[in-house]
Amino acid sequence: MAIDLNTLPEGDVLTWPHAVIASLTSVPEEEVEQLIATASDQRARFAAGGGYEIDNSPEALMEYARAWQGAACHYSESDIPAEDQDWRLEEAYPVEKLFALMEGGRAGWIDWFRTECQWAREDGRNGYADLLLERIEEEVVLVELEDGRVDCWDGWHRLGAAIVKGDIGIPAVVGVPKPELKLTPR
């Protein structure tokens, strides 16, 4: 069942009706209150400075991204080795640039996230409900290509959760292929 984007409430996900959260995450409605309590605790821990931090040096960012090299799904051009890219850290990469990664844009992402949560629950895993309710702190790894396309090396479920929640930005380690060396006439 597709979710009508117009029925998603505005504002903090923790205040959304339990039935909406349960529908998006495949968590039984009677367990949503505990999920919200856990998410609130995690948010408080981040607010107190207990969050996730990444080294912002170019070398560290490249090593972080290198772990996901070759994981690109959509564009073979983004399988450029990590060392052949310039890497930067963005605290709030615009999620609207990532709508095109999923057929159907935001609606496609919502359906995909919901299905992923359902499959995880069916497999006996916790699923991804925590990502929907918690503040996303761990960076996704993205590659920006020259023609404006963006691909994801790591963080599909974090992206999905951010898009479902209506977040404007998501923390990201972003690579841009280094310009090719060009011969200049003498």
Coordinates of N, CA and C in Angstrom, one line a residue:
M1 N 0.8 -1.2 0.0 CA 0.0 0.0 0.0 C 0.9 1.2 0.0
A2 N 0.7 2.1 -1.0 CA 1.5 3.3 -1.1 C 0.9 4.3 0.0
I3 N 1.8 5.1 0.5 CA 1.4 6.2 1.4 C 1.2 7.5 0.7
D4 N 0.1 8.1 0.9 CA -0.2 9.4 0.4 C 0.7 10.4 1.1
L5 N 1.6 11.1 0.3 CA 2.5 12.1 0.9 C 1.7 13.2 1.6
N6 N 0.5 13.5 1.2 CA -0.3 14.5 1.8 C -0.8 14.1 3.2
T7 N -0.7 12.8 3.5 CA -1.2 12.4 4.9 C -0.1 12.3 5.9
L8 N 1.2 12.5 5.4 CA 2.3 12.6 6.4 C 2.2 13.9 7.2
P9 N 2.2 13.7 8.5 CA 2.1 14.9 9.4 C 3.4 15.8 9.2
E10 N 3.2 17.1 9.5 CA 4.3 18.0 9.6 C 5.0 18.0 10.9
G11 N 6.2 18.4 11.0 CA 6.9 18.5 12.3 C 7.7 17.3 12.7
D12 N 8.1 17.3 13.9 CA 8.9 16.2 14.5 C 8.3 14.9 14.4
V13 N 9.0 13.9 13.9 CA 8.5 12.5 13.7 C 8.0 12.0 15.0
L14 N 8.6 12.3 16.1 CA 8.3 11.7 17.4 C 6.8 12.1 17.8
T15 N 6.3 13.1 17.2 CA 4.9 13.6 17.5 C 3.9 13.0 16.5
W16 N 4.4 12.3 15.5 CA 3.4 11.7 14.6 C 2.6 10.6 15.2
P17 N 1.4 10.4 14.7 CA 0.5 9.4 15.3 C 1.2 8.0 15.2
H18 N 1.0 7.2 16.2 CA 1.6 5.9 16.3 C 1.2 5.0 15.1
A19 N 0.0 5.2 14.6 CA -0.4 4.4 13.4 C 0.4 4.7 12.2
V20 N 0.8 6.0 12.0 CA 1.6 6.4 10.8 C 3.0 5.8 11.0
I21 N 3.6 6.0 12.2 CA 4.9 5.4 12.4 C 4.9 3.9 12.2
A22 N 3.9 3.2 12.7 CA 3.8 1.8 12.6 C 3.7 1.4 11.1
S23 N 2.9 2.2 10.3 CA 2.8 1.9 8.9 C 4.1 2.0 8.1
L24 N 4.8 3.1 8.5 CA 6.1 3.3 7.7 C 7.2 2.4 8.1
T25 N 7.2 1.8 9.3 CA 8.3 1.1 9.8 C 8.0 -0.4 10.0
S26 N 6.8 -0.8 9.9 CA 6.4 -2.2 10.1 C 6.6 -2.6 11.6
V27 N 6.8 -1.7 12.5 CA 6.8 -1.9 13.9 C 5.4 -2.0 14.4
P28 N 5.0 -3.1 15.1 CA 3.7 -3.1 15.6 C 3.3 -1.9 16.4
E29 N 2.1 -1.4 16.2 CA 1.7 -0.2 16.9 C 1.9 -0.1 18.4
E30 N 1.7 -1.3 19.0 CA 1.9 -1.4 20.5 C 3.3 -1.2 20.9
E31 N 4.3 -1.3 20.0 CA 5.7 -1.2 20.3 C 6.2 0.2 19.9
V32 N 5.4 1.0 19.3 CA 5.9 2.3 18.9 C 6.3 3.2 20.0
E33 N 5.5 3.2 21.1 CA 5.8 4.0 22.3 C 7.2 3.7 22.8
Q34 N 7.6 2.5 22.9 CA 9.0 2.1 23.3 C 10.0 2.6 22.3
L35 N 9.7 2.5 21.1 CA 10.6 3.0 20.0 C 10.8 4.5 20.2
I36 N 9.8 5.2 20.4 CA 9.8 6.7 20.6 C 10.7 7.0 21.9
A37 N 10.5 6.3 22.9 CA 11.3 6.5 24.2 C 12.8 6.3 23.9
T38 N 13.1 5.2 23.2 CA 14.5 5.0 22.8 C 15.1 6.1 22.0
A39 N 14.3 6.5 21.0 CA 14.7 7.6 20.1 C 14.9 8.9 20.9
S40 N 14.1 9.2 21.8 CA 14.2 10.4 22.7 C 15.5 10.3 23.5
D41 N 15.8 9.2 24.0 CA 17.0 9.0 24.8 C 18.2 9.2 23.9
Q42 N 18.2 8.7 22.7 CA 19.3 8.9 21.8 C 19.5 10.4 21.4
R43 N 18.4 11.1 21.2 CA 18.4 12.5 20.9 C 19.0 13.3 22.0
A44 N 18.7 12.9 23.2 CA 19.2 13.6 24.4 C 20.7 13.4 24.5
R45 N 21.1 12.2 24.2 CA 22.6 11.8 24.3 C 23.3 12.7 23.2
F46 N 22.8 12.8 22.0 CA 23.5 13.7 21.0 C 23.5 15.1 21.5
A47 N 22.4 15.6 22.1 CA 22.3 17.0 22.5 C 23.3 17.3 23.6
A48 N 23.7 16.2 24.4 CA 24.6 16.4 25.5 C 26.1 16.2 25.0
G49 N 26.2 16.0 23.7 CA 27.6 15.9 23.1 C 28.1 14.5 23.0
G50 N 27.2 13.5 23.1 CA 27.6 12.1 23.0 C 27.4 11.6 21.6
G51 N 27.4 12.4 20.6 CA 27.2 12.0 19.3 C 28.4 11.5 18.5
Y52 N 28.1 11.2 17.3 CA 29.1 10.6 16.4 C 29.9 11.7 15.7
E53 N 31.2 11.6 15.7 CA 32.1 12.6 15.0 C 33.0 11.9 14.0
I54 N 33.3 12.6 12.9 CA 34.2 12.1 11.9 C 35.4 13.1 11.8
D55 N 36.6 12.6 11.6 CA 37.7 13.4 11.3 C 37.5 14.2 10.0
N56 N 37.6 15.5 10.0 CA 37.3 16.3 8.8 C 38.5 16.5 7.9
S57 N 39.6 15.8 8.1 CA 40.8 16.0 7.2 C 40.5 15.3 5.9
P58 N 41.1 15.8 4.8 CA 40.8 15.2 3.5 C 41.3 13.7 3.4
E59 N 42.4 13.4 4.1 CA 42.9 12.0 4.1 C 41.9 11.1 4.9
A60 N 41.4 11.6 6.0 CA 40.4 10.8 6.8 C 39.1 10.6 6.0
L61 N 38.7 11.6 5.4 CA 37.4 11.5 4.6 C 37.6 10.5 3.5
M62 N 38.8 10.6 2.8 CA 39.0 9.6 1.7 C 39.0 8.2 2.2
E63 N 39.6 8.0 3.4 CA 39.7 6.6 4.0 C 38.3 6.1 4.4
Y64 N 37.5 7.0 4.9 CA 36.1 6.7 5.3 C 35.4 6.3 4.0
A65 N 35.5 7.0 3.0 CA 34.8 6.7 1.7 C 35.3 5.5 1.1
R66 N 36.6 5.2 1.2 CA 37.3 4.1 0.5 C 36.6 2.8 1.0
A67 N 36.1 2.7 2.2 CA 35.5 1.5 2.7 C 34.3 1.1 1.8
W68 N 33.7 2.1 1.1 CA 32.5 1.9 0.4 C 32.7 1.9 -1.1
Q69 N 33.9 2.1 -1.5 CA 34.3 2.2 -2.9 C 33.7 0.9 -3.7
G70 N 33.2 1.2 -4.8 CA 32.6 0.1 -5.6 C 31.2 -0.3 -5.2
A71 N 30.6 0.4 -4.3 CA 29.3 0.0 -3.8 C 28.2 0.8 -4.6
A72 N 28.6 1.6 -5.5 CA 27.6 2.4 -6.3 C 26.7 1.5 -7.0
C73 N 25.4 1.8 -7.0 CA 24.4 1.0 -7.7 C 23.9 1.5 -9.0
H74 N 23.8 2.8 -9.2 CA 23.2 3.4 -10.4 C 24.1 3.7 -11.5
Y75 N 25.2 4.3 -11.2 CA 26.0 4.9 -12.3 C 27.4 4.3 -12.2
S76 N 27.9 3.6 -13.2 CA 29.2 3.0 -13.2 C 30.3 4.1 -13.1
E77 N 29.9 5.3 -13.6 CA 30.9 6.4 -13.6 C 31.3 6.8 -12.2
S78 N 30.5 6.4 -11.2 CA 30.8 6.9 -9.8 C 31.7 5.8 -9.1
D79 N 32.1 4.8 -9.8 CA 33.0 3.8 -9.2 C 34.4 4.2 -9.4
I80 N 34.6 5.5 -9.4 CA 36.0 6.1 -9.5 C 36.7 5.9 -8.2
P81 N 37.9 5.4 -8.2 CA 38.6 5.1 -6.9 C 38.6 6.3 -6.0
A82 N 38.4 6.1 -4.7 CA 38.3 7.1 -3.7 C 39.5 8.1 -3.8
E83 N 40.7 7.6 -4.0 CA 41.9 8.5 -4.1 C 41.9 9.4 -5.3
D84 N 41.0 9.1 -6.3 CA 40.9 10.0 -7.4 C 39.8 11.0 -7.3
Q85 N 39.4 11.3 -6.1 CA 38.3 12.2 -5.9 C 38.7 13.2 -4.7
D86 N 38.2 14.4 -4.8 CA 38.3 15.3 -3.7 C 37.1 15.1 -2.8
W87 N 37.4 15.0 -1.5 CA 36.4 14.7 -0.5 C 36.1 15.9 0.4
R88 N 34.9 16.1 0.8 CA 34.5 17.1 1.7 C 33.4 16.6 2.6
L89 N 33.3 17.3 3.8 CA 32.2 16.9 4.7 C 31.2 18.0 4.7
E90 N 29.9 17.6 4.5 CA 28.8 18.5 4.6 C 27.9 18.1 5.7
E91 N 27.6 19.1 6.6 CA 26.7 18.8 7.7 C 25.3 18.6 7.3
A92 N 24.9 19.2 6.2 CA 23.5 19.1 5.7 C 23.4 19.2 4.2
Y93 N 23.8 18.0 3.6 CA 23.7 17.9 2.2 C 22.2 17.9 1.7
P94 N 21.8 18.7 0.8 CA 20.4 18.8 0.4 C 19.8 17.5 -0.1
V95 N 18.8 17.0 0.6 CA 18.3 15.7 0.2 C 17.5 15.8 -1.1
E96 N 17.0 16.9 -1.5 CA 16.3 17.0 -2.7 C 17.2 16.6 -3.9
K97 N 18.5 16.8 -3.8 CA 19.4 16.4 -4.8 C 19.4 14.8 -5.0
L98 N 18.9 14.1 -4.0 CA 18.9 12.7 -4.0 C 17.6 12.0 -4.4
F99 N 16.6 12.8 -4.6 CA 15.3 12.3 -5.0 C 15.4 11.4 -6.3
A100 N 16.3 11.9 -7.2 CA 16.4 11.2 -8.5 C 17.0 9.8 -8.4
L101 N 17.6 9.5 -7.2 CA 18.2 8.1 -7.1 C 17.1 7.1 -7.0
M102 N 15.9 7.4 -6.8 CA 14.8 6.5 -6.6 C 13.7 6.8 -7.6
E103 N 13.3 5.9 -8.4 CA 12.2 6.1 -9.3 C 11.0 6.6 -8.6
G104 N 10.4 7.6 -9.0 CA 9.2 8.2 -8.3 C 9.5 9.3 -7.4
G105 N 10.8 9.7 -7.3 CA 11.2 10.8 -6.4 C 10.9 10.5 -4.9
R106 N 10.4 11.5 -4.2 CA 10.1 11.3 -2.8 C 9.1 10.2 -2.5
A107 N 8.1 10.1 -3.3 CA 7.1 9.0 -3.1 C 7.7 7.7 -3.3
G108 N 8.6 7.5 -4.3 CA 9.3 6.3 -4.5 C 10.2 5.9 -3.3
W109 N 10.9 7.0 -2.7 CA 11.7 6.7 -1.5 C 10.8 6.2 -0.3
I110 N 9.7 6.8 -0.2 CA 8.8 6.5 1.0 C 8.4 5.0 0.8
D111 N 7.9 4.6 -0.4 CA 7.5 3.2 -0.6 C 8.7 2.3 -0.4
W112 N 9.9 2.7 -0.9 CA 11.1 1.8 -0.8 C 11.4 1.7 0.7
F113 N 11.4 2.8 1.5 CA 11.8 2.7 2.9 C 10.8 1.8 3.6
R114 N 9.6 2.0 3.3 CA 8.5 1.2 4.0 C 8.7 -0.3 3.7
T115 N 9.0 -0.7 2.4 CA 9.3 -2.1 2.0 C 10.5 -2.6 2.7
E116 N 11.6 -1.8 2.8 CA 12.8 -2.3 3.4 C 12.6 -2.6 4.9
C117 N 11.8 -1.7 5.6 CA 11.5 -2.0 7.0 C 10.7 -3.3 7.1
Q118 N 9.7 -3.4 6.2 CA 8.9 -4.6 6.3 C 9.7 -5.9 6.1
W119 N 10.6 -5.9 5.1 CA 11.4 -7.1 4.8 C 12.3 -7.4 6.0
A120 N 12.9 -6.3 6.6 CA 13.8 -6.5 7.7 C 13.0 -7.2 8.9
R121 N 11.8 -6.7 9.2 CA 11.0 -7.3 10.2 C 10.7 -8.7 9.9
E122 N 10.4 -9.0 8.7 CA 10.0 -10.4 8.3 C 11.2 -11.3 8.5
D123 N 12.4 -10.8 8.3 CA 13.7 -11.5 8.4 C 14.1 -11.7 9.9
G124 N 13.4 -11.1 10.8 CA 13.7 -11.1 12.2 C 14.7 -10.0 12.7
R125 N 15.0 -9.1 11.8 CA 15.8 -8.0 12.1 C 15.0 -6.8 12.7
N126 N 15.6 -5.9 13.4 CA 14.9 -4.8 14.0 C 14.3 -3.8 12.9
G127 N 15.0 -3.8 11.7 CA 14.5 -2.9 10.7 C 15.2 -1.5 10.8
Y128 N 14.6 -0.5 10.3 CA 15.2 0.8 10.2 C 14.3 1.9 10.9
A129 N 13.4 1.5 11.7 CA 12.6 2.4 12.4 C 13.4 3.4 13.2
D130 N 14.5 3.0 13.8 CA 15.3 3.9 14.6 C 15.8 5.1 13.8
L131 N 16.1 4.8 12.5 CA 16.5 5.9 11.6 C 15.4 6.9 11.4
L132 N 14.2 6.5 11.3 CA 13.1 7.4 11.1 C 12.9 8.3 12.3
L133 N 13.1 7.8 13.5 CA 12.8 8.5 14.7 C 14.0 9.3 15.3
E134 N 15.2 8.8 15.1 CA 16.4 9.4 15.6 C 16.9 10.5 14.7
R135 N 17.7 11.4 15.3 CA 18.5 12.3 14.4 C 19.6 11.6 13.7
I136 N 19.7 11.7 12.4 CA 20.7 11.0 11.7 C 22.0 11.7 11.9
E137 N 23.0 11.0 12.4 CA 24.3 11.6 12.7 C 25.4 11.1 11.8
E138 N 25.3 9.8 11.5 CA 26.4 9.2 10.7 C 26.3 9.6 9.2
E139 N 27.4 10.0 8.7 CA 27.4 10.6 7.3 C 27.2 9.5 6.3
V140 N 26.4 9.8 5.3 CA 26.3 9.0 4.1 C 27.5 9.3 3.2
V141 N 27.8 8.4 2.3 CA 28.9 8.7 1.3 C 28.3 8.8 -0.1
L142 N 28.5 10.0 -0.6 CA 28.0 10.4 -1.9 C 29.1 10.8 -2.9
V143 N 28.8 10.6 -4.2 CA 29.7 11.0 -5.3 C 28.9 11.9 -6.2
E144 N 29.4 13.1 -6.4 CA 28.8 14.1 -7.4 C 29.5 14.0 -8.7
L145 N 28.7 13.7 -9.7 CA 29.3 13.6 -11.1 C 29.2 14.9 -11.8
E146 N 30.0 15.1 -12.9 CA 30.0 16.3 -13.6 C 28.7 16.8 -14.2
D147 N 27.9 15.8 -14.6 CA 26.6 16.2 -15.2 C 25.5 16.5 -14.2
G148 N 25.8 16.6 -12.9 CA 24.9 16.9 -11.9 C 24.3 15.7 -11.2
R149 N 24.5 14.5 -11.7 CA 24.0 13.3 -11.0 C 24.8 13.1 -9.7
V150 N 24.1 12.5 -8.8 CA 24.7 12.1 -7.5 C 24.4 10.6 -7.3
D151 N 25.4 9.9 -6.8 CA 25.2 8.5 -6.5 C 25.6 8.3 -5.0
C152 N 25.1 7.2 -4.4 CA 25.3 6.9 -3.0 C 26.1 5.7 -2.9
W153 N 27.3 5.8 -2.2 CA 28.1 4.6 -2.0 C 27.7 3.9 -0.7
D154 N 27.2 4.7 0.2 CA 26.8 4.1 1.5 C 25.7 5.0 2.2
G155 N 24.7 4.4 2.8 CA 23.7 5.2 3.5 C 22.3 5.2 2.9
W156 N 22.0 4.2 2.1 CA 20.7 4.2 1.5 C 19.5 4.3 2.5
H157 N 19.6 3.6 3.6 CA 18.5 3.6 4.6 C 18.5 4.9 5.3
R158 N 19.7 5.5 5.6 CA 19.7 6.8 6.3 C 19.1 7.9 5.3
L159 N 19.4 7.8 4.0 CA 18.8 8.7 3.1 C 17.3 8.5 3.0
G160 N 16.9 7.3 3.0 CA 15.4 7.0 2.9 C 14.7 7.6 4.1
A161 N 15.3 7.4 5.3 CA 14.7 7.9 6.5 C 14.6 9.4 6.5
A162 N 15.7 10.1 6.1 CA 15.7 11.5 6.0 C 14.7 12.1 5.1
I163 N 14.5 11.4 3.9 CA 13.5 11.8 2.9 C 12.1 11.6 3.4
V164 N 11.8 10.4 4.1 CA 10.5 10.2 4.6 C 10.2 11.2 5.7
K165 N 11.1 11.6 6.5 CA 10.9 12.6 7.6 C 10.7 14.0 7.1
G166 N 11.1 14.2 5.8 CA 11.0 15.5 5.3 C 12.2 16.4 5.7
D167 N 13.4 15.8 6.1 CA 14.6 16.5 6.4 C 15.0 17.3 5.2
I168 N 15.6 18.4 5.4 CA 16.1 19.2 4.3 C 17.5 18.8 4.0
G169 N 18.3 18.4 5.0 CA 19.7 18.0 4.7 C 20.1 16.8 5.6
I170 N 21.2 16.2 5.1 CA 21.7 15.0 5.8 C 23.2 15.1 5.9
P171 N 23.8 14.7 7.0 CA 25.3 14.7 7.0 C 25.9 13.8 5.9
A172 N 26.9 14.3 5.2 CA 27.5 13.5 4.1 C 29.0 13.7 3.9
V173 N 29.6 12.7 3.5 CA 31.0 12.8 3.0 C 30.8 12.7 1.5
V174 N 31.2 13.8 0.8 CA 30.9 14.0 -0.6 C 32.2 14.0 -1.4
G175 N 32.2 13.1 -2.4 CA 33.4 13.1 -3.3 C 33.1 13.7 -4.7
V176 N 34.0 14.3 -5.2 CA 33.9 14.9 -6.6 C 35.2 14.4 -7.3
P177 N 35.0 13.7 -8.5 CA 36.2 13.3 -9.2 C 37.1 14.4 -9.5
K178 N 38.4 14.2 -9.3 CA 39.4 15.2 -9.6 C 39.4 15.5 -11.1
P179 N 39.6 16.8 -11.5 CA 39.7 17.1 -12.9 C 40.8 16.4 -13.6
E180 N 40.6 15.9 -14.8 CA 41.7 15.3 -15.5 C 42.8 16.3 -15.9
L181 N 44.0 15.9 -15.9 CA 45.1 16.8 -16.3 C 45.0 17.0 -17.8
K182 N 45.1 18.2 -18.1 CA 45.0 18.6 -19.6 C 46.3 19.2 -20.0
L183 N 46.7 18.8 -21.2 CA 47.9 19.4 -21.7 C 47.6 20.8 -22.2
T184 N 48.5 21.7 -21.8 CA 48.3 23.1 -22.3 C 49.4 23.4 -23.4
P185 N 49.0 24.1 -24.4 CA 50.0 24.4 -25.4 C 51.1 25.4 -24.9
R186 N 52.3 25.2 -25.5 CA 53.4 26.1 -25.0 C 53.4 27.4 -25.8

